[in-house]
PDB file as gemmi writes it, atoms N, CA and C in Angstrom:
CRYST1    1.000    1.000    1.000  90.00  90.00  90.00 P 1                      
ATOM      1  N   MET A   1       0.835  -1.171   0.000  1.00  0.00           N  
ATOM      2  CA  MET A   1       0.000   0.000   0.000  1.00  0.00           C  
ATOM      3  C   MET A   1       0.888   1.244   0.000  1.00  0.00           C  
ATOM      4  N   GLU A   2       0.612   2.179  -0.872  1.00  0.00           N  
ATOM      5  CA  GLU A   2       1.383   3.410  -0.944  1.00  0.00           C  
ATOM      6  C   GLU A   2       0.879   4.373   0.126  1.00  0.00           C  
ATOM      7  N   GLN A   3       1.818   4.954   0.817  1.00  0.00           N  
ATOM      8  CA  GLN A   3       1.479   5.861   1.897  1.00  0.00           C  
ATOM      9  C   GLN A   3       1.224   7.267   1.370  1.00  0.00           C  
ATOM     10  N   ASP A   4       0.224   7.919   1.898  1.00  0.00           N  
ATOM     11  CA  ASP A   4      -0.099   9.288   1.521  1.00  0.00           C  
ATOM     12  C   ASP A   4       1.079  10.196   1.859  1.00  0.00           C  
ATOM     13  N   LYS A   5       1.614  10.895   0.868  1.00  0.00           N  
ATOM     14  CA  LYS A   5       2.792  11.738   1.096  1.00  0.00           C  
ATOM     15  C   LYS A   5       2.504  12.850   2.087  1.00  0.00           C  
ATOM     16  N   ASN A   6       1.245  13.205   2.268  1.00  0.00           N  
ATOM     17  CA  ASN A   6       0.888  14.275   3.182  1.00  0.00           C  
ATOM     18  C   ASN A   6       0.848  13.819   4.645  1.00  0.00           C  
ATOM     19  N   THR A   7       0.884  12.522   4.886  1.00  0.00           N  
ATOM     20  CA  THR A   7       0.877  12.029   6.266  1.00  0.00           C  
ATOM     21  C   THR A   7       2.085  11.140   6.550  1.00  0.00           C  
ATOM     22  N   ARG A   8       3.024  11.111   5.642  1.00  0.00           N  
ATOM     23  CA  ARG A   8       4.156  10.193   5.741  1.00  0.00           C  
ATOM     24  C   ARG A   8       4.902  10.313   7.076  1.00  0.00           C  
ATOM     25  N   TYR A   9       5.144  11.514   7.547  1.00  0.00           N  
ATOM     26  CA  TYR A   9       5.895  11.718   8.794  1.00  0.00           C  
ATOM     27  C   TYR A   9       5.057  11.340  10.005  1.00  0.00           C  
ATOM     28  N   CYS A  10       3.898  11.938  10.143  1.00  0.00           N  
ATOM     29  CA  CYS A  10       3.085  11.717  11.336  1.00  0.00           C  
ATOM     30  C   CYS A  10       2.585  10.279  11.453  1.00  0.00           C  
ATOM     31  N   SER A  11       2.384   9.612  10.348  1.00  0.00           N  
ATOM     32  CA  SER A  11       1.873   8.243  10.417  1.00  0.00           C  
ATOM     33  C   SER A  11       2.862   7.291  11.079  1.00  0.00           C  
ATOM     34  N   LYS A  12       4.102   7.705  11.254  1.00  0.00           N  
ATOM     35  CA  LYS A  12       5.108   6.884  11.935  1.00  0.00           C  
ATOM     36  C   LYS A  12       5.159   7.176  13.433  1.00  0.00           C  
ATOM     37  N   CYS A  13       4.333   8.122  13.879  1.00  0.00           N  
ATOM     38  CA  CYS A  13       4.342   8.542  15.279  1.00  0.00           C  
ATOM     39  C   CYS A  13       3.369   7.709  16.114  1.00  0.00           C  
ATOM     40  N   LEU A  14       3.775   7.403  17.311  1.00  0.00           N  
ATOM     41  CA  LEU A  14       2.955   6.649  18.255  1.00  0.00           C  
ATOM     42  C   LEU A  14       1.634   7.347  18.543  1.00  0.00           C  
ATOM     43  N   HIS A  15       1.609   8.664  18.520  1.00  0.00           N  
ATOM     44  CA  HIS A  15       0.429   9.441  18.905  1.00  0.00           C  
ATOM     45  C   HIS A  15      -0.543   9.708  17.757  1.00  0.00           C  
ATOM     46  N   PHE A  16      -0.189   9.347  16.535  1.00  0.00           N  
ATOM     47  CA  PHE A  16      -0.977   9.702  15.351  1.00  0.00           C  
ATOM     48  C   PHE A  16      -2.300   8.955  15.275  1.00  0.00           C  
ATOM     49  N   ASN A  17      -3.369   9.698  14.968  1.00  0.00           N  
ATOM     50  CA  ASN A  17      -4.682   9.120  14.706  1.00  0.00           C  
ATOM     51  C   ASN A  17      -4.962   9.328  13.224  1.00  0.00           C  
ATOM     52  N   GLY A  18      -4.788   8.290  12.446  1.00  0.00           N  
ATOM     53  CA  GLY A  18      -4.946   8.377  10.999  1.00  0.00           C  
ATOM     54  C   GLY A  18      -6.380   8.502  10.531  1.00  0.00           C  
ATOM     55  N   ASP A  19      -7.350   8.243  11.413  1.00  0.00           N  
ATOM     56  CA  ASP A  19      -8.749   8.369  11.009  1.00  0.00           C  
ATOM     57  C   ASP A  19      -9.102   9.807  10.659  1.00  0.00           C  
ATOM     58  N   ASP A  20      -8.508  10.749  11.390  1.00  0.00           N  
ATOM     59  CA  ASP A  20      -8.829  12.151  11.134  1.00  0.00           C  
ATOM     60  C   ASP A  20      -7.595  13.063  11.168  1.00  0.00           C  
ATOM     61  N   ASN A  21      -6.414  12.458  11.042  1.00  0.00           N  
ATOM     62  CA  ASN A  21      -5.142  13.208  11.015  1.00  0.00           C  
ATOM     63  C   ASN A  21      -5.003  14.161  12.210  1.00  0.00           C  
ATOM     64  N   THR A  22      -5.214  13.578  13.396  1.00  0.00           N  
ATOM     65  CA  THR A  22      -5.074  14.327  14.640  1.00  0.00           C  
ATOM     66  C   THR A  22      -4.144  13.581  15.580  1.00  0.00           C  
ATOM     67  N   CYS A  23      -3.865  14.216  16.692  1.00  0.00           N  
ATOM     68  CA  CYS A  23      -3.145  13.581  17.783  1.00  0.00           C  
ATOM     69  C   CYS A  23      -3.490  14.363  19.046  1.00  0.00           C  
ATOM     70  N   ALA A  24      -2.974  13.925  20.197  1.00  0.00           N  
ATOM     71  CA  ALA A  24      -3.278  14.620  21.443  1.00  0.00           C  
ATOM     72  C   ALA A  24      -2.797  16.067  21.403  1.00  0.00           C  
ATOM     73  N   ALA A  25      -1.683  16.313  20.744  1.00  0.00           N  
ATOM     74  CA  ALA A  25      -1.133  17.670  20.671  1.00  0.00           C  
ATOM     75  C   ALA A  25      -1.957  18.570  19.753  1.00  0.00           C  
ATOM     76  N   PHE A  26      -2.580  17.988  18.741  1.00  0.00           N  
ATOM     77  CA  PHE A  26      -3.362  18.752  17.769  1.00  0.00           C  
ATOM     78  C   PHE A  26      -4.702  18.055  17.523  1.00  0.00           C  
ATOM     79  N   PRO A  27      -5.611  18.104  18.518  1.00  0.00           N  
ATOM     80  CA  PRO A  27      -6.883  17.382  18.404  1.00  0.00           C  
ATOM     81  C   PRO A  27      -7.828  17.938  17.332  1.00  0.00           C  
ATOM     82  N   ASP A  28      -7.592  19.152  16.884  1.00  0.00           N  
ATOM     83  CA  ASP A  28      -8.430  19.741  15.826  1.00  0.00           C  
ATOM     84  C   ASP A  28      -7.811  19.582  14.443  1.00  0.00           C  
ATOM     85  N   GLY A  29      -6.705  18.861  14.366  1.00  0.00           N  
ATOM     86  CA  GLY A  29      -6.032  18.632  13.094  1.00  0.00           C  
ATOM     87  C   GLY A  29      -4.581  19.067  13.154  1.00  0.00           C  
ATOM     88  N   ILE A  30      -3.716  18.202  12.695  1.00  0.00           N  
ATOM     89  CA  ILE A  30      -2.284  18.473  12.695  1.00  0.00           C  
ATOM     90  C   ILE A  30      -1.969  19.440  11.554  1.00  0.00           C  
ATOM     91  N   PRO A  31      -1.214  20.505  11.828  1.00  0.00           N  
ATOM     92  CA  PRO A  31      -0.845  21.445  10.759  1.00  0.00           C  
ATOM     93  C   PRO A  31      -0.137  20.726   9.606  1.00  0.00           C  
ATOM     94  N   ASP A  32      -0.429  21.143   8.382  1.00  0.00           N  
ATOM     95  CA  ASP A  32       0.097  20.479   7.192  1.00  0.00           C  
ATOM     96  C   ASP A  32       1.620  20.352   7.192  1.00  0.00           C  
ATOM     97  N   GLN A  33       2.319  21.384   7.631  1.00  0.00           N  
ATOM     98  CA  GLN A  33       3.785  21.333   7.602  1.00  0.00           C  
ATOM     99  C   GLN A  33       4.332  20.283   8.556  1.00  0.00           C  
ATOM    100  N   LEU A  34       3.648  20.039   9.666  1.00  0.00           N  
ATOM    101  CA  LEU A  34       4.053  18.964  10.573  1.00  0.00           C  
ATOM    102  C   LEU A  34       3.626  17.614  10.009  1.00  0.00           C  
ATOM    103  N   LEU A  35       2.407  17.541   9.531  1.00  0.00           N  
ATOM    104  CA  LEU A  35       1.844  16.298   9.013  1.00  0.00           C  
ATOM    105  C   LEU A  35       2.723  15.694   7.925  1.00  0.00           C  
ATOM    106  N   SER A  36       3.226  16.526   7.053  1.00  0.00           N  
ATOM    107  CA  SER A  36       4.035  16.051   5.933  1.00  0.00           C  
ATOM    108  C   SER A  36       5.495  15.825   6.302  1.00  0.00           C  
ATOM    109  N   GLY A  37       5.923  16.397   7.426  1.00  0.00           N  
ATOM    110  CA  GLY A  37       7.317  16.257   7.828  1.00  0.00           C  
ATOM    111  C   GLY A  37       8.196  17.400   7.368  1.00  0.00           C  
ATOM    112  N   LYS A  38       7.614  18.420   6.746  1.00  0.00           N  
ATOM    113  CA  LYS A  38       8.424  19.584   6.355  1.00  0.00           C  
ATOM    114  C   LYS A  38       9.033  20.227   7.592  1.00  0.00           C  
ATOM    115  N   ILE A  39       8.286  20.192   8.688  1.00  0.00           N  
ATOM    116  CA  ILE A  39       8.795  20.615   9.989  1.00  0.00           C  
ATOM    117  C   ILE A  39       8.670  19.416  10.915  1.00  0.00           C  
ATOM    118  N   LYS A  40       9.748  19.050  11.566  1.00  0.00           N  
ATOM    119  CA  LYS A  40       9.742  17.894  12.475  1.00  0.00           C  
ATOM    120  C   LYS A  40       9.206  18.315  13.834  1.00  0.00           C  
ATOM    121  N   HIS A  41       8.357  17.488  14.410  1.00  0.00           N  
ATOM    122  CA  HIS A  41       7.741  17.778  15.706  1.00  0.00           C  
ATOM    123  C   HIS A  41       8.561  17.118  16.817  1.00  0.00           C  
ATOM    124  N   VAL A  42       9.758  17.639  17.025  1.00  0.00           N  
ATOM    125  CA  VAL A  42      10.663  17.062  18.034  1.00  0.00           C  
ATOM    126  C   VAL A  42      10.736  17.920  19.302  1.00  0.00           C  
ATOM    127  N   SER A  43      10.060  19.057  19.284  1.00  0.00           N  
ATOM    128  CA  SER A  43       9.954  19.881  20.487  1.00  0.00           C  
ATOM    129  C   SER A  43       8.555  20.480  20.518  1.00  0.00           C  
ATOM    130  N   LYS A  44       8.136  20.912  21.687  1.00  0.00           N  
ATOM    131  CA  LYS A  44       6.788  21.429  21.875  1.00  0.00           C  
ATOM    132  C   LYS A  44       6.591  22.726  21.088  1.00  0.00           C  
ATOM    133  N   PHE A  45       5.446  22.806  20.403  1.00  0.00           N  
ATOM    134  CA  PHE A  45       5.054  24.006  19.684  1.00  0.00           C  
ATOM    135  C   PHE A  45       4.126  24.834  20.566  1.00  0.00           C  
ATOM    136  N   PRO A  46       4.219  26.153  20.512  1.00  0.00           N  
ATOM    137  CA  PRO A  46       3.376  26.998  21.363  1.00  0.00           C  
ATOM    138  C   PRO A  46       1.876  26.746  21.186  1.00  0.00           C  
ATOM    139  N   GLU A  47       1.444  26.431  19.975  1.00  0.00           N  
ATOM    140  CA  GLU A  47       0.020  26.263  19.709  1.00  0.00           C  
ATOM    141  C   GLU A  47      -0.516  24.857  19.979  1.00  0.00           C  
ATOM    142  N   GLN A  48       0.336  23.941  20.392  1.00  0.00           N  
ATOM    143  CA  GLN A  48      -0.139  22.585  20.646  1.00  0.00           C  
ATOM    144  C   GLN A  48      -0.686  22.467  22.068  1.00  0.00           C  
ATOM    145  N   ILE A  49      -1.428  21.397  22.293  1.00  0.00           N  
ATOM    146  CA  ILE A  49      -1.957  21.086  23.612  1.00  0.00           C  
ATOM    147  C   ILE A  49      -1.053  20.034  24.236  1.00  0.00           C  
ATOM    148  N   GLY A  50      -0.696  20.203  25.482  1.00  0.00           N  
ATOM    149  CA  GLY A  50       0.131  19.222  26.182  1.00  0.00           C  
ATOM    150  C   GLY A  50       1.578  19.251  25.743  1.00  0.00           C  
ATOM    151  N   LYS A  51       2.297  18.180  26.107  1.00  0.00           N  
ATOM    152  CA  LYS A  51       3.739  18.111  25.856  1.00  0.00           C  
ATOM    153  C   LYS A  51       4.142  17.066  24.814  1.00  0.00           C  
ATOM    154  N   ASP A  52       3.177  16.312  24.280  1.00  0.00           N  
ATOM    155  CA  ASP A  52       3.509  15.241  23.338  1.00  0.00           C  
ATOM    156  C   ASP A  52       4.240  15.771  22.116  1.00  0.00           C  
ATOM    157  N   VAL A  53       5.281  15.064  21.727  1.00  0.00           N  
ATOM    158  CA  VAL A  53       6.007  15.325  20.487  1.00  0.00           C  
ATOM    159  C   VAL A  53       6.159  13.992  19.765  1.00  0.00           C  
ATOM    160  N   PHE A  54       6.787  14.013  18.605  1.00  0.00           N  
ATOM    161  CA  PHE A  54       6.962  12.803  17.796  1.00  0.00           C  
ATOM    162  C   PHE A  54       7.664  11.696  18.579  1.00  0.00           C  
ATOM    163  N   VAL A  55       7.050  10.513  18.573  1.00  0.00           N  
ATOM    164  CA  VAL A  55       7.646   9.301  19.134  1.00  0.00           C  
ATOM    165  C   VAL A  55       7.574   8.247  18.038  1.00  0.00           C  
ATOM    166  N   ASP A  56       8.716   7.749  17.603  1.00  0.00           N  
ATOM    167  CA  ASP A  56       8.763   6.725  16.557  1.00  0.00           C  
ATOM    168  C   ASP A  56       8.047   5.474  17.061  1.00  0.00           C  
ATOM    169  N   ALA A  57       6.892   5.171  16.464  1.00  0.00           N  
ATOM    170  CA  ALA A  57       6.072   4.051  16.919  1.00  0.00           C  
ATOM    171  C   ALA A  57       6.811   2.720  16.813  1.00  0.00           C  
ATOM    172  N   TYR A  58       7.507   2.519  15.699  1.00  0.00           N  
ATOM    173  CA  TYR A  58       8.241   1.263  15.521  1.00  0.00           C  
ATOM    174  C   TYR A  58       9.282   1.103  16.623  1.00  0.00           C  
ATOM    175  N   GLN A  59      10.027   2.148  16.909  1.00  0.00           N  
ATOM    176  CA  GLN A  59      11.054   2.087  17.951  1.00  0.00           C  
ATOM    177  C   GLN A  59      10.428   1.869  19.326  1.00  0.00           C  
ATOM    178  N   TYR A  60       9.313   2.517  19.574  1.00  0.00           N  
ATOM    179  CA  TYR A  60       8.617   2.352  20.853  1.00  0.00           C  
ATOM    180  C   TYR A  60       8.233   0.893  21.071  1.00  0.00           C  
ATOM    181  N   TRP A  61       7.583   0.285  20.070  1.00  0.00           N  
ATOM    182  CA  TRP A  61       7.138  -1.102  20.227  1.00  0.00           C  
ATOM    183  C   TRP A  61       8.321  -2.057  20.272  1.00  0.00           C  
ATOM    184  N   THR A  62       9.391  -1.768  19.547  1.00  0.00           N  
ATOM    185  CA  THR A  62      10.598  -2.588  19.606  1.00  0.00           C  
ATOM    186  C   THR A  62      11.194  -2.528  21.008  1.00  0.00           C  
ATOM    187  N   ASP A  63      11.233  -1.332  21.589  1.00  0.00           N  
ATOM    188  CA  ASP A  63      11.745  -1.173  22.950  1.00  0.00           C  
ATOM    189  C   ASP A  63      10.896  -1.930  23.970  1.00  0.00           C  
ATOM    190  N   GLN A  64       9.626  -2.154  23.636  1.00  0.00           N  
ATOM    191  CA  GLN A  64       8.729  -2.910  24.515  1.00  0.00           C  
ATOM    192  C   GLN A  64       8.886  -4.427  24.320  1.00  0.00           C  
ATOM    193  N   GLY A  65       9.764  -4.812  23.407  1.00  0.00           N  
ATOM    194  CA  GLY A  65      10.001  -6.230  23.150  1.00  0.00           C  
ATOM    195  C   GLY A  65       9.073  -6.823  22.109  1.00  0.00           C  
ATOM    196  N   LEU A  66       8.354  -5.993  21.383  1.00  0.00           N  
ATOM    197  CA  LEU A  66       7.432  -6.466  20.357  1.00  0.00           C  
ATOM    198  C   LEU A  66       8.023  -6.188  18.985  1.00  0.00           C  
ATOM    199  N   THR A  67       7.674  -7.012  18.024  1.00  0.00           N  
ATOM    200  CA  THR A  67       8.170  -6.792  16.670  1.00  0.00           C  
ATOM    201  C   THR A  67       7.239  -5.904  15.871  1.00  0.00           C  
ATOM    202  N   MET A  68       6.022  -5.691  16.384  1.00  0.00           N  
ATOM    203  CA  MET A  68       5.086  -4.784  15.721  1.00  0.00           C  
ATOM    204  C   MET A  68       4.041  -4.352  16.729  1.00  0.00           C  
ATOM    205  N   HIS A  69       3.321  -3.314  16.384  1.00  0.00           N  
ATOM    206  CA  HIS A  69       2.227  -2.845  17.223  1.00  0.00           C  
ATOM    207  C   HIS A  69       1.227  -3.981  17.366  1.00  0.00           C  
ATOM    208  N   PRO A  70       0.714  -4.231  18.566  1.00  0.00           N  
ATOM    209  CA  PRO A  70      -0.189  -5.369  18.760  1.00  0.00           C  
ATOM    210  C   PRO A  70      -1.468  -5.309  17.932  1.00  0.00           C  
ATOM    211  N   MET A  71      -1.880  -4.140  17.473  1.00  0.00           N  
ATOM    212  CA  MET A  71      -3.086  -4.033  16.662  1.00  0.00           C  
ATOM    213  C   MET A  71      -2.789  -3.824  15.184  1.00  0.00           C  
ATOM    214  N   MET A  72      -1.521  -3.853  14.782  1.00  0.00           N  
ATOM    215  CA  MET A  72      -1.171  -3.647  13.386  1.00  0.00           C  
ATOM    216  C   MET A  72      -1.816  -4.722  12.516  1.00  0.00           C  
ATOM    217  N   GLY A  73      -2.474  -4.308  11.481  1.00  0.00           N  
ATOM    218  CA  GLY A  73      -3.098  -5.237  10.564  1.00  0.00           C  
ATOM    219  C   GLY A  73      -4.518  -5.612  10.940  1.00  0.00           C  
ATOM    220  N   VAL A  74      -5.002  -5.146  12.071  1.00  0.00           N  
ATOM    221  CA  VAL A  74      -6.358  -5.439  12.495  1.00  0.00           C  
ATOM    222  C   VAL A  74      -7.253  -4.319  12.003  1.00  0.00           C  
ATOM    223  N   ASP A  75      -8.166  -4.637  11.105  1.00  0.00           N  
ATOM    224  CA  ASP A  75      -9.044  -3.621  10.544  1.00  0.00           C  
ATOM    225  C   ASP A  75     -10.218  -3.308  11.465  1.00  0.00           C  
ATOM    226  N   ASP A  76     -10.749  -4.334  12.080  1.00  0.00           N  
ATOM    227  CA  ASP A  76     -11.909  -4.168  12.932  1.00  0.00           C  
ATOM    228  C   ASP A  76     -11.881  -5.252  13.990  1.00  0.00           C  
ATOM    229  N   PHE A  77     -12.309  -4.923  15.168  1.00  0.00           N  
ATOM    230  CA  PHE A  77     -12.341  -5.924  16.211  1.00  0.00           C  
ATOM    231  C   PHE A  77     -13.462  -5.584  17.175  1.00  0.00           C  
ATOM    232  N   GLU A  78     -13.901  -6.586  17.917  1.00  0.00           N  
ATOM    233  CA  GLU A  78     -14.945  -6.392  18.903  1.00  0.00           C  
ATOM    234  C   GLU A  78     -14.385  -6.661  20.278  1.00  0.00           C  
ATOM    235  N   VAL A  79     -14.798  -5.871  21.220  1.00  0.00           N  
ATOM    236  CA  VAL A  79     -14.388  -6.074  22.601  1.00  0.00           C  
ATOM    237  C   VAL A  79     -15.545  -6.771  23.299  1.00  0.00           C  
ATOM    238  N   GLU A  80     -15.248  -7.923  23.869  1.00  0.00           N  
ATOM    239  CA  GLU A  80     -16.283  -8.673  24.561  1.00  0.00           C  
ATOM    240  C   GLU A  80     -16.277  -8.318  26.043  1.00  0.00           C  
ATOM    241  N   ASP A  81     -17.459  -8.255  26.623  1.00  0.00           N  
ATOM    242  CA  ASP A  81     -17.567  -7.969  28.062  1.00  0.00           C  
ATOM    243  C   ASP A  81     -17.199  -9.182  28.881  1.00  0.00           C  
TER     244      ASP A  81                                                      
END                                                                             
């Protein structure tokens, strides 16, 4: 699957919500320059909410001892009570 060039950077972040191109820092939408990676989100921006910055998702899960995100490849799932 070819990745959208406009979300290439943020889609690698642990905090990224690809359903609506948001994250905790930018719940109303990630600015285009950050989303595309033209500007790297490695430090807090004045207009963001909270302190979250880019966290490499692959590296995070590798550091946790996993070879991939536990939900990677799962399109839909049901939570049973």
